[in-house]
XYZ file of C-alpha atoms in Angstrom:
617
model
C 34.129 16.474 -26.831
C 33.648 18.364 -23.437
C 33.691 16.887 -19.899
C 30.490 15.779 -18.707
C 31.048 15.127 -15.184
C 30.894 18.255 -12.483
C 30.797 18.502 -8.637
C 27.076 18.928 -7.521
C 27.125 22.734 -6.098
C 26.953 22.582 -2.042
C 23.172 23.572 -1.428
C 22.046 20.714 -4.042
C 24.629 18.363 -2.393
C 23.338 19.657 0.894
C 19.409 18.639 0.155
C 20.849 15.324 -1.222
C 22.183 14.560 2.209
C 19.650 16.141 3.941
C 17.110 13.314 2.030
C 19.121 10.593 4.177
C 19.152 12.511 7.654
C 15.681 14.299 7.617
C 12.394 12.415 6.163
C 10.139 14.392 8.647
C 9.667 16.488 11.417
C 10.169 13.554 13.853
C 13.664 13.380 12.210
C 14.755 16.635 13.069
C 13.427 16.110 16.772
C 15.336 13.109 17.348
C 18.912 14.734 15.772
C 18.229 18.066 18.264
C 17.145 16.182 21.662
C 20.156 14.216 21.289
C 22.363 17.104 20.610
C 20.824 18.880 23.287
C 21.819 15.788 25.962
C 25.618 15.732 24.399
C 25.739 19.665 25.497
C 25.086 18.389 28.858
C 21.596 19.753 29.671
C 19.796 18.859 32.418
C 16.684 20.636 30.866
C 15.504 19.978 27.534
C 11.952 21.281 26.105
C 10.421 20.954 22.936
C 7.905 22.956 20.945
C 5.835 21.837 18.025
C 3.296 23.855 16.165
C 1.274 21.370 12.646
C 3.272 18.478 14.813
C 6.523 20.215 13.334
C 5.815 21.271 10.006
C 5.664 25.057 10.671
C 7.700 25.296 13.808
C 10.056 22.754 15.671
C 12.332 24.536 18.689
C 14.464 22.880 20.953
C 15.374 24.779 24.096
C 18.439 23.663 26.555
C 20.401 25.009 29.393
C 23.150 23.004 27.913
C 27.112 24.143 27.051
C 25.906 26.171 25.043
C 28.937 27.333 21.762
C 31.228 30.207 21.120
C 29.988 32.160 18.072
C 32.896 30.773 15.898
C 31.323 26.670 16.916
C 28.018 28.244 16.201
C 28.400 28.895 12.595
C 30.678 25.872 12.346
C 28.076 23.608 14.002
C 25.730 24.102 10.064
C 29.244 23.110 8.008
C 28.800 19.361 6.360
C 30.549 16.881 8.767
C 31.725 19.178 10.997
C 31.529 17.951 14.752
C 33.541 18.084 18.001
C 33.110 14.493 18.821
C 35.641 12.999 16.533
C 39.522 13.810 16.240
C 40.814 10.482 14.775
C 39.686 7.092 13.035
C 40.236 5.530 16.384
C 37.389 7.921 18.014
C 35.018 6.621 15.796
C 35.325 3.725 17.100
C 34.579 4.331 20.573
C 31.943 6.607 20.354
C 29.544 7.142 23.229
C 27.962 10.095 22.928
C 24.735 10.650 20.689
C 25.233 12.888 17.375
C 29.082 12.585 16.279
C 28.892 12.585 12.218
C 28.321 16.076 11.945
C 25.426 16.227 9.483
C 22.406 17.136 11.689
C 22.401 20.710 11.560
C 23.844 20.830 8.080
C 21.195 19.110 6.484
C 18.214 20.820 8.877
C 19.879 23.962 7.143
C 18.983 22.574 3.790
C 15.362 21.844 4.195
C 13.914 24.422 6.809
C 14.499 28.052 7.894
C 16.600 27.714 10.866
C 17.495 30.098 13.821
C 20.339 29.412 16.285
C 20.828 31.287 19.506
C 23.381 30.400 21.903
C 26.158 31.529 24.802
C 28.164 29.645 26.774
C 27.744 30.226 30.821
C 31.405 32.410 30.603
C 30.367 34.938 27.754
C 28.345 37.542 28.497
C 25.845 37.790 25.041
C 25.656 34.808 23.368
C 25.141 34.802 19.143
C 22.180 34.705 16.996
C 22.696 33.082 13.393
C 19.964 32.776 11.131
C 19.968 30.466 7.573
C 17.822 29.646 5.026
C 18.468 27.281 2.463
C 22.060 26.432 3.815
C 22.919 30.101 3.474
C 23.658 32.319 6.141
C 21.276 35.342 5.533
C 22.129 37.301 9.325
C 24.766 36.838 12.115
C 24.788 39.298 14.832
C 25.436 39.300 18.721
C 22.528 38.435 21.142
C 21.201 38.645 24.639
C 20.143 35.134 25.446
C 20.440 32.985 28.635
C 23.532 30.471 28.954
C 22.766 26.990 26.400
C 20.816 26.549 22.745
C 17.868 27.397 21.186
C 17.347 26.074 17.457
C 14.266 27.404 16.017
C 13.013 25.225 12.714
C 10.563 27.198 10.918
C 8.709 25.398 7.626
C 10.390 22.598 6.814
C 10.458 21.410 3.705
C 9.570 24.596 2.157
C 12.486 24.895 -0.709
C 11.433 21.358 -1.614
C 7.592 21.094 -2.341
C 7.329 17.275 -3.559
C 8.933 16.213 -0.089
C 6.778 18.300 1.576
C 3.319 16.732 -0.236
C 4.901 13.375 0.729
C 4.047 14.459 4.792
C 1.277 12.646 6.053
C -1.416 14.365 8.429
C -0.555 16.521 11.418
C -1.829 13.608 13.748
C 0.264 11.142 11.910
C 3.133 13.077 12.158
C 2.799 14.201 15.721
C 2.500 10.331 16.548
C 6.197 10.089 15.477
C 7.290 12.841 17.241
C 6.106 11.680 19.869
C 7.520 8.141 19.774
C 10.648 10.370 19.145
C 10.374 12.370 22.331
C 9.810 9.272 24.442
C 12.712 7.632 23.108
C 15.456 9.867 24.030
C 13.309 10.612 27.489
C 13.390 7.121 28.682
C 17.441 6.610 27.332
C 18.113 9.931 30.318
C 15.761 9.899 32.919
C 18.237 12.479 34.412
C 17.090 15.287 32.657
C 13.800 17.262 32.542
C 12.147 16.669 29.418
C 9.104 18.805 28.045
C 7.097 18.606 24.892
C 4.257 21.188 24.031
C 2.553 20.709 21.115
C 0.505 23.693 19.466
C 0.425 25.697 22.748
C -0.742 22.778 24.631
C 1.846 21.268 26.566
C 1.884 17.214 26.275
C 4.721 15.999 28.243
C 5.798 17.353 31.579
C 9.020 15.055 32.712
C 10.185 15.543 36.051
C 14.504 14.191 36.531
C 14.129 11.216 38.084
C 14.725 7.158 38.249
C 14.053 4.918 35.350
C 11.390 3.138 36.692
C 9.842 7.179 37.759
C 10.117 7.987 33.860
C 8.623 4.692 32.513
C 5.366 4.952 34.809
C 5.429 8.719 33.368
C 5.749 8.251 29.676
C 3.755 4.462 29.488
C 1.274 5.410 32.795
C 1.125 4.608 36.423
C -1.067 1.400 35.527
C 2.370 -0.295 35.236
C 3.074 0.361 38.792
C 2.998 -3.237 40.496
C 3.824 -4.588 37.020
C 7.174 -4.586 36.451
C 10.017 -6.792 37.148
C 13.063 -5.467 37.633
C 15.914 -6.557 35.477
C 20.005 -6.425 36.301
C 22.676 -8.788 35.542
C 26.360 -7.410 35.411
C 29.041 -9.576 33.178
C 32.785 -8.889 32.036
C 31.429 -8.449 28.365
C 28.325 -6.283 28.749
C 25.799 -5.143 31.818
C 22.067 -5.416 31.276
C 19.420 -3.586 33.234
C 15.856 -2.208 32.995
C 12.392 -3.036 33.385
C 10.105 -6.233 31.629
C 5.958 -6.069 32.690
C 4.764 -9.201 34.138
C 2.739 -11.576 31.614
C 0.039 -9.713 31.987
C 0.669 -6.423 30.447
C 1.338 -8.313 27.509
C -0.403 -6.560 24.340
C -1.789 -7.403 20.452
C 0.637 -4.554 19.358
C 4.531 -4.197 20.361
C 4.248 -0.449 21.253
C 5.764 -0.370 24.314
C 9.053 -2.024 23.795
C 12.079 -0.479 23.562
C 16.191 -1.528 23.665
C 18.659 0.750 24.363
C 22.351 -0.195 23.589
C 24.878 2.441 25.140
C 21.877 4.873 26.083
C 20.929 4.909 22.347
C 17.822 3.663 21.084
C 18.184 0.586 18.579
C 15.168 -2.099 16.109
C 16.454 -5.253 16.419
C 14.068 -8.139 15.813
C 16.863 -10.670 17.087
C 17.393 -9.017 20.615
C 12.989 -8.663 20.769
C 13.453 -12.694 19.854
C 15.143 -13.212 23.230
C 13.092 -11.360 25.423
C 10.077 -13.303 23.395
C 11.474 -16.494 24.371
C 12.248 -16.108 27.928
C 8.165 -15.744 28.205
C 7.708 -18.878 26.279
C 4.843 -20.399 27.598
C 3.752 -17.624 30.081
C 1.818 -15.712 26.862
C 0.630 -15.984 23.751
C 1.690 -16.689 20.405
C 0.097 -13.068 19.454
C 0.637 -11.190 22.815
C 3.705 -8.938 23.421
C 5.279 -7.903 26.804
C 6.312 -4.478 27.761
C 9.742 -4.146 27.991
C 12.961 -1.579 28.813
C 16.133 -2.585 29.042
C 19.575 -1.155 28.565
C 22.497 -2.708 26.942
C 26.026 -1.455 28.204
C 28.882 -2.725 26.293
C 32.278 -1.312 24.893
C 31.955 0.424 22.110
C 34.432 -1.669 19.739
C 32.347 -4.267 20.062
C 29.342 -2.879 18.384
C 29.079 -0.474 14.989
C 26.645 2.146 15.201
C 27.372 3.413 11.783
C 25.287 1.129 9.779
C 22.222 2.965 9.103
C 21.444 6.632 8.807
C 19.244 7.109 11.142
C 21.426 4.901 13.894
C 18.197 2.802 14.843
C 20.226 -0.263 13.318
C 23.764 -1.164 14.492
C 25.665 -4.042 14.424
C 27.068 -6.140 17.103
C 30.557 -8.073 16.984
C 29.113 -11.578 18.750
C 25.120 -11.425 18.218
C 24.706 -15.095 19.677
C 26.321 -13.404 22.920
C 23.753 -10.962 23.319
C 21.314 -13.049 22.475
C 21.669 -15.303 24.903
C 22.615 -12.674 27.969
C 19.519 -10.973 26.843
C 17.123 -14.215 27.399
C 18.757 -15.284 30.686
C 18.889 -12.318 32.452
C 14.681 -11.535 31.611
C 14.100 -15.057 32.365
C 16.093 -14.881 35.578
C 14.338 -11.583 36.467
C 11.161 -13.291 35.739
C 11.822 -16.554 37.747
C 13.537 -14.387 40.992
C 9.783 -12.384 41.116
C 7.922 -15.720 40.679
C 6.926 -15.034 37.515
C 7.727 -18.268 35.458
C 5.392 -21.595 36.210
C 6.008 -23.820 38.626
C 5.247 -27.008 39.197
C 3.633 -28.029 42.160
C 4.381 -31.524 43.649
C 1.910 -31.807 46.596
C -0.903 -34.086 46.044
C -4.445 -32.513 46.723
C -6.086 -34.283 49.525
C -9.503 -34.773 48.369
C -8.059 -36.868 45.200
C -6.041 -38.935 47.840
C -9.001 -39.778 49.711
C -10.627 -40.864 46.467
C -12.044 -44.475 46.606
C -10.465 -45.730 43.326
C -6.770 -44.084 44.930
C -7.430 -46.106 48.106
C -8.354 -49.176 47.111
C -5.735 -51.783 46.458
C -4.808 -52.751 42.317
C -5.620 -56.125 42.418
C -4.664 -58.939 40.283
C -8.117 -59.781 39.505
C -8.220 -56.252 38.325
C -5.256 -55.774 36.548
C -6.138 -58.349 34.430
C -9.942 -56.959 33.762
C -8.669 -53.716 32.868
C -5.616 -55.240 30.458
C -8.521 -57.257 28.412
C -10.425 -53.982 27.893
C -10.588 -52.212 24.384
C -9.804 -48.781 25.940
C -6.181 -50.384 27.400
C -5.924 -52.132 24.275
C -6.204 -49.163 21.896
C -3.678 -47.508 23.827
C -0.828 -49.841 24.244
C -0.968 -51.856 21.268
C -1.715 -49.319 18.600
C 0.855 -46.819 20.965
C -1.903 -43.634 19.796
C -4.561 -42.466 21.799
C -6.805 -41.649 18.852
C -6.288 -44.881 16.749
C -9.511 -46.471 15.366
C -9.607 -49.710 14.275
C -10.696 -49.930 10.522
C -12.747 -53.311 11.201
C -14.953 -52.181 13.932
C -18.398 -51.452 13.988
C -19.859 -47.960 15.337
C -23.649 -47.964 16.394
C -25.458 -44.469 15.444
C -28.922 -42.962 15.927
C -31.470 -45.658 15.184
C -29.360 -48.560 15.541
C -27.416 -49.605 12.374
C -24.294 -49.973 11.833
C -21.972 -47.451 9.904
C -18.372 -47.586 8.360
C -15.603 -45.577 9.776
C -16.836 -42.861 7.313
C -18.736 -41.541 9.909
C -15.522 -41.465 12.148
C -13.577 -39.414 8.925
C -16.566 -36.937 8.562
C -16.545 -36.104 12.349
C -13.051 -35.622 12.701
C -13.420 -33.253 9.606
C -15.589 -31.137 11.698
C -13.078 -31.700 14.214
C -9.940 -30.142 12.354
C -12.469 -27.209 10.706
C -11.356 -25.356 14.037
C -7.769 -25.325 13.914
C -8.336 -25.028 9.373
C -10.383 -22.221 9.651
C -8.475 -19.942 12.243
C -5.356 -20.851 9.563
C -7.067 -19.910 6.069
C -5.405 -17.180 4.716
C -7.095 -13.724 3.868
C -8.842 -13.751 0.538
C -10.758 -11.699 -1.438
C -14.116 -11.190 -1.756
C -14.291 -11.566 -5.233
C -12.779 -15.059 -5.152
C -15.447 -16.613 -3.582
C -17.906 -18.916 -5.028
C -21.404 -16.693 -5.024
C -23.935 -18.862 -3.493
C -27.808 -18.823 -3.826
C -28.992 -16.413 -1.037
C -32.148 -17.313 -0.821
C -31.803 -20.370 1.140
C -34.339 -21.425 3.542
C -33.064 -23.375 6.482
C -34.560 -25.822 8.616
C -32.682 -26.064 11.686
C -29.327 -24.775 13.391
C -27.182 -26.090 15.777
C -24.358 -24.959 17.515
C -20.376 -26.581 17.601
C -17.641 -26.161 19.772
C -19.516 -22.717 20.619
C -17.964 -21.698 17.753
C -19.943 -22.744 14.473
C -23.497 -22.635 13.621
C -24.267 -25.262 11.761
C -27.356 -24.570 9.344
C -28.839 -27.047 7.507
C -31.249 -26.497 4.276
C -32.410 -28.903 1.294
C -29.611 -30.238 -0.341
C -26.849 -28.440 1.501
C -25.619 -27.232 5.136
C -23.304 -24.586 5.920
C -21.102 -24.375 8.845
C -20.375 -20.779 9.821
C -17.671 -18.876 11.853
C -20.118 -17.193 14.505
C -17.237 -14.315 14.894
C -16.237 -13.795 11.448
C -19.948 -13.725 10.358
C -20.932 -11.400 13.167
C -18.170 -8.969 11.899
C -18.967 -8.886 8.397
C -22.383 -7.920 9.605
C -21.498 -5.503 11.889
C -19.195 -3.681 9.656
C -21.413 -3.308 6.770
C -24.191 -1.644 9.818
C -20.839 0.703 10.771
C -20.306 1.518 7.067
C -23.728 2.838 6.476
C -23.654 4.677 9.696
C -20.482 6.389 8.892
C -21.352 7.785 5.294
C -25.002 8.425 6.399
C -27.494 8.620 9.663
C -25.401 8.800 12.834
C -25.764 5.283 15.329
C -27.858 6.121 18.138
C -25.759 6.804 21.269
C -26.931 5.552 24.677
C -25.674 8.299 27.396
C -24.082 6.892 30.741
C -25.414 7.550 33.919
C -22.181 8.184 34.909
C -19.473 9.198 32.295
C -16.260 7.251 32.567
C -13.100 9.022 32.587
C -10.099 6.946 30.798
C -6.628 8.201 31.072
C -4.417 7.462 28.404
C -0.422 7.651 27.782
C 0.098 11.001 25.254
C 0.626 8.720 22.502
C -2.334 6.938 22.583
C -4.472 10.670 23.661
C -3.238 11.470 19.852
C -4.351 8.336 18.433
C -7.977 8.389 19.990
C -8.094 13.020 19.444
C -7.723 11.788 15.635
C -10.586 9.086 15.909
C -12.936 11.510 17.644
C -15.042 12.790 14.833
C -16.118 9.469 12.950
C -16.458 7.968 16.927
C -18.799 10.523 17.194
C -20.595 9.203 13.731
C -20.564 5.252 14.997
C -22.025 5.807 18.449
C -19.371 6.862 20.794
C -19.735 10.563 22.777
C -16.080 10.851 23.956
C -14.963 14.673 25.242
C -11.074 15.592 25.947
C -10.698 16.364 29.452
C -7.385 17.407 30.118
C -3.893 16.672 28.646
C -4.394 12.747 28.294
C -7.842 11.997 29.955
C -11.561 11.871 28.132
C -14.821 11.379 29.132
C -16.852 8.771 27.897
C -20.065 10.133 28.093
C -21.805 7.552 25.829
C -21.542 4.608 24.003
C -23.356 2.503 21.375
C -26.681 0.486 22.557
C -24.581 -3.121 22.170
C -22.069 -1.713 24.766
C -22.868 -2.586 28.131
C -23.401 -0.026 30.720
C -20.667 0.429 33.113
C -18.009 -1.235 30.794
C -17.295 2.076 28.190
C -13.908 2.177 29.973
C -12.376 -1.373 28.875
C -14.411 -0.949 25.450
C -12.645 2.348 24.706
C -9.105 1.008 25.580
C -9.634 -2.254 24.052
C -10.718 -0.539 20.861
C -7.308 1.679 20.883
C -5.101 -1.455 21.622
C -6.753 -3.409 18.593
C -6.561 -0.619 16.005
C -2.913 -0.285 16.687
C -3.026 -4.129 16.131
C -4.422 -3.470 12.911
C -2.437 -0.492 12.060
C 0.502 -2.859 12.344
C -0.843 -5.405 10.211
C -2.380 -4.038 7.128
C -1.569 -0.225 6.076
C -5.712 0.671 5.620
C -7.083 3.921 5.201
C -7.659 5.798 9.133
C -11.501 5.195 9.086
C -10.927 1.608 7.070
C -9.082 0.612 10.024
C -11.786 2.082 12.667
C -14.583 0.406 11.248
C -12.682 -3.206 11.135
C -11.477 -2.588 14.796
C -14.922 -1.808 16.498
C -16.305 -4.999 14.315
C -14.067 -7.075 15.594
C -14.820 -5.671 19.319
C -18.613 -5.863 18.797
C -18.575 -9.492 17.166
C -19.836 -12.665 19.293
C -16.627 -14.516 20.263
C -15.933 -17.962 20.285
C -16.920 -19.635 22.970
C -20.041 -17.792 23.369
C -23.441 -19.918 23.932
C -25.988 -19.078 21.463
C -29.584 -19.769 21.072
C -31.790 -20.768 18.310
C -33.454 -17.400 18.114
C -29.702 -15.779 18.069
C -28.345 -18.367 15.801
C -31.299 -17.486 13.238
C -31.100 -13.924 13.060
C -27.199 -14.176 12.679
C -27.907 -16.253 9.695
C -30.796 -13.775 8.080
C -28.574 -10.907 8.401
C -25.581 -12.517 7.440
C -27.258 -13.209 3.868
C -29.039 -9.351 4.361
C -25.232 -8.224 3.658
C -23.861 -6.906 0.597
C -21.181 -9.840 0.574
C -22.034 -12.060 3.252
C -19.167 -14.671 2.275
C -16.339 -12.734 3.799
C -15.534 -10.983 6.997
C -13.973 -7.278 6.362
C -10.546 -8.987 6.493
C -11.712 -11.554 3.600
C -11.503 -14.367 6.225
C -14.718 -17.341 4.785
C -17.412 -16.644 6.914
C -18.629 -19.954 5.929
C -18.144 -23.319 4.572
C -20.702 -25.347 2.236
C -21.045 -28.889 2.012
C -23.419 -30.602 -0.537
C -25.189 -33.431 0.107
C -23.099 -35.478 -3.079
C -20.242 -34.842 -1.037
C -21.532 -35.813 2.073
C -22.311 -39.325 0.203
C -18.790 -39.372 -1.328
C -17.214 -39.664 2.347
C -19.673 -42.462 3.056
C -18.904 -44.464 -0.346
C -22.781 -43.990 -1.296
């Protein structure tokens, strides 16, 4: 019987590989910039043409390579940063395994020109399918050029698996910014389709965070330095409030390289404890120096995930040095032990506790309740509560208002469900009165029933069925500002909104580019108020990204549940009768008024059987 097992031949084996190094464009960016910064360049720009697809180049006045290192530089784990097993264990340089170029040359059509500053014509290598189809001598200046043309094009089903050229630009970007903020050193570029995006200056950290996350962070950071034995830790952390629905602008470096570690974000979460919320995110960039034996970069492909030697170490130098960075700035709470002077002057303060009084006060129910029963809320089961007209009720009254009580905190918990699970209801009810709770909940009684409705969930269900017609029919009507607002915007999020322009344009909003990473808000929907199209724009952005991060929706999907949620009445809000009414008749106008887009209730029945149930009737 003949053999059946044969060595893969080396361009197969080659696209294998290639499968674990480069998943898209964005991958190939990050493996070049950083070989680009271990050549030593203090000048590194990057061109993109269909956010990488057709074209990637990156351009440095690096080293630069001999012609011999130029066509070993595409070999399979060739590299000049490793000599022994013991180097690998102290690397600290960026690229070292050697398969970058190698498995670029498997996937794209790639063009290399290089000369180091001492030769005098530097070499040209071109290769296609990791063969070499032309080597020759070239005049170029001193450094690299690698030229990525069509990536992906000897293997079509990767290639289909590319999202848009806005989606994929997004992650170049985040890319670009990555390696920019680990070397604020060096001049970075990025131009994207002719246009250039990025325009990096060599400077100070703090100079290349305001440049990549914007100059509205200016007077909000606190700086952050603490030097140990075992590791140093520096970098920036945005006072409490920057803090954001999304965690885009957080980023750990550990020996200048760029790392996802949900334990280390855990300790810079905690040392805000209490200074945010639950939901809210700081802005953070901090560096990690350590010795290299004591953390493994190998673990992952891409190098995003390493492994440290003592995580409970870093974790806690992590925590105290941003909450000692937060406390030396006067960040953290304080409390404040000096009496106010009007509540000194107060009569019941100034008056002496008198025996006669002590003893009045110990005798009264309100004392009583607290000290003997050791609860604040205790109610007795034996005593008698006087409602409305006079007579007297059990404590079922008592159990159905703290019902009500708790719907607040139940409702805000109840998980998404789906439309289709909830119970259809008549929807031709005819109320008789409304109310308002908690300026929260309308309460809406009818015959034999009331409902008690979420006032933001119902808004947003109808808002969003309003933005769904709009979008696949008649445009909404736009007001135009008197005077245009102009919003500038970091380059990621000037991608984000370019992509949202068109179906903006369909749901009310006139917004022009105007510029690299400005627009102009030259109108708005009638519900937006005049004068506020700035914070409404940039409000919208932040909470699609929140959503973005939460559910993986279809782009417009996502758009029309973001500028519901923006639009909707908020708790808290005041509303009249008149308001309360027409939320109600256009809540049961919808297609599927029991659930907001997100399948959160948008109401809760109760029936007149079970109101009589809770008071033993």
């Amino acid at each position: 019987m003949a053999d059946r097992i044969s060595l893969l031949p080396d361009h197969i084996a080659n696209q294998i590989a290639a499968g674990e190094v480069i998943q898209r464009p964005a991958s190939a960016v990050k493996e070049l910039l950083e070989n680009a910064v271990d050549a030593g360049a203090t000048e590194i720009k990057l061109f993109v043409n269909d956010a990488g697809k057709t074209l990637l180049q990156v351009v440095d006045n690096g080293a630069g390579m001999s012609e011999t290192d130029a066509r070993m530089a595409f070999e399979r784990h060739a590299t000049s940063k490793i000599k022994n097993i013991d180097d690998l264990f102290h690397i600290r340089t960026m690229g070292f395994r050697g398969e970058a170029l190698a498995s670029i040359a498997a996937v794209a059509q790639v063009e290399l020109r290089t000369r180091r500053a001492e030769d005098e014509v530097g070499t040209c290598i071109e290769i296609e399918n990791s063969l070499v189809k032309k080597q020759s001598p070239v005049a170029s200046p001193a450094g690299t050029s690698i030229c990525m043309k069509n990536l992906f094009f000897n293997v079509p089903a990767r290639r289909n698996f590319l999202k848009s050229n806005t989606a994929e630009l997004r992650h170049v970007v985040d890319e670009f910014i990555r390696v920019a903020l680990a070397f604020p050193g060096i001049f970075f570029s990025l131009t994207s389709n002719g246009q250039q995006v990025f325009y990096l200056e060599a400077g100070n950290l703090k100079q290349r965070i305001l440049q990549i996350l914007g100059s509205n962070y200016n007077a909000k950071l606190v700086s952050v330095k603490e030097d140990t034995d075992y590791l140093n830790i520096y970098g920036f952390v945005g006072k409490p409030e920057t803090a954001k629905k999304t965690r885009g602008d957080q980023y750990f470096f550990v020996n200048n390289r760029f790392i996802r570690s949900a334990y280390l974000n855990h300790a810079v979460m905690s040392a805000y404890q209490a200074m945010i919320g639950a939901d809210a995110f700081p802005a953070y960039v901090l560096f990690i120096d350590l010795d290299p034996t004591q953390v493994d970069v190998n673990v992952h492909p891409t190098k995003q995930e390493i492994k440290f030697e003592d995580e409970k170490i870093i974790y806690a130098f992590v925590q105290a040095a941003v909450k000692h960075a937060l406390a030396q700035f006067s960040i953290t709470p304080t409390l404040d032990f000096e009496l106010d002077a009007s509540i000194q002057s107060l009569e019941s303060v100034q008056k002496p506790f008198t025996q006669d009084k002590q003893a009045a006060t110990k005798s009264g129910s309100i004392f009583q309740t607290f000290t003997e029963a050791a609860q604040a809320h205790r109610i007795e089961s034996n005593r008698q509560w006087t409602i409305g007209n006079g007579q007297n009720e059990s404590s079922g009254f008592v159990s159905l208002t703290k019902q009500l009580l708790q719907l607040d905190e139940a409702m805000s918990k109840q998980p998404a469900i789906e439309a289709a699970q909830l119970t259809t209801h008549d929807l031709s009810l005819t109320f008789s009165g409304f109310s308002q709770l908690f300026n929260t909940y309308v309460l809406a009684s009818a015959d034999d029933k009331f409902l008690l409705v979420h006032q933001q969930t119902a808004h947003e269900r109808i808002i969003y069925e309003k933005l769904s017609s709009a979008i696949e029919g008649k445009a909404i009507a736009t007001q135009r500002s008197l005077f245009p607002a102009t919003v500038e915007l970091t380059p990621a999020d000037a991608v984000l909104l370019s992509s949202l322009l068109p179906d903006l344009q369909q749901l009310g909003y006139t917004v022009e580019p105007f510029g690299k990473t400005a627009f102009v808000v030259q109108g708005t929907p009638a519900d937006v108020d005049a004068g506020n199209e700035k914070a409404a724009l940039e409000k919208m952005l932040e909470q699609y990204k929140h959503f973005n991060l939460e559910a993986k929706l279809p782009k417009r999907e996502m758009l029309l549940r973001t500028l519901a949620w923006q639009q909707a009445v908020k708790p808290g809000a005041s509303l009249t009768e008149k308001e309360m009414e027409t939320l109600m008749t256009d809540l049961f106008n919808c297609k599927q008024p029991s659930a907001s887009p997100s399948g959160r209730p948008t109401y809760v029945e109760f029936r007149k059987e079970q109101l009589e149930k809770m008071f033993g009737r």
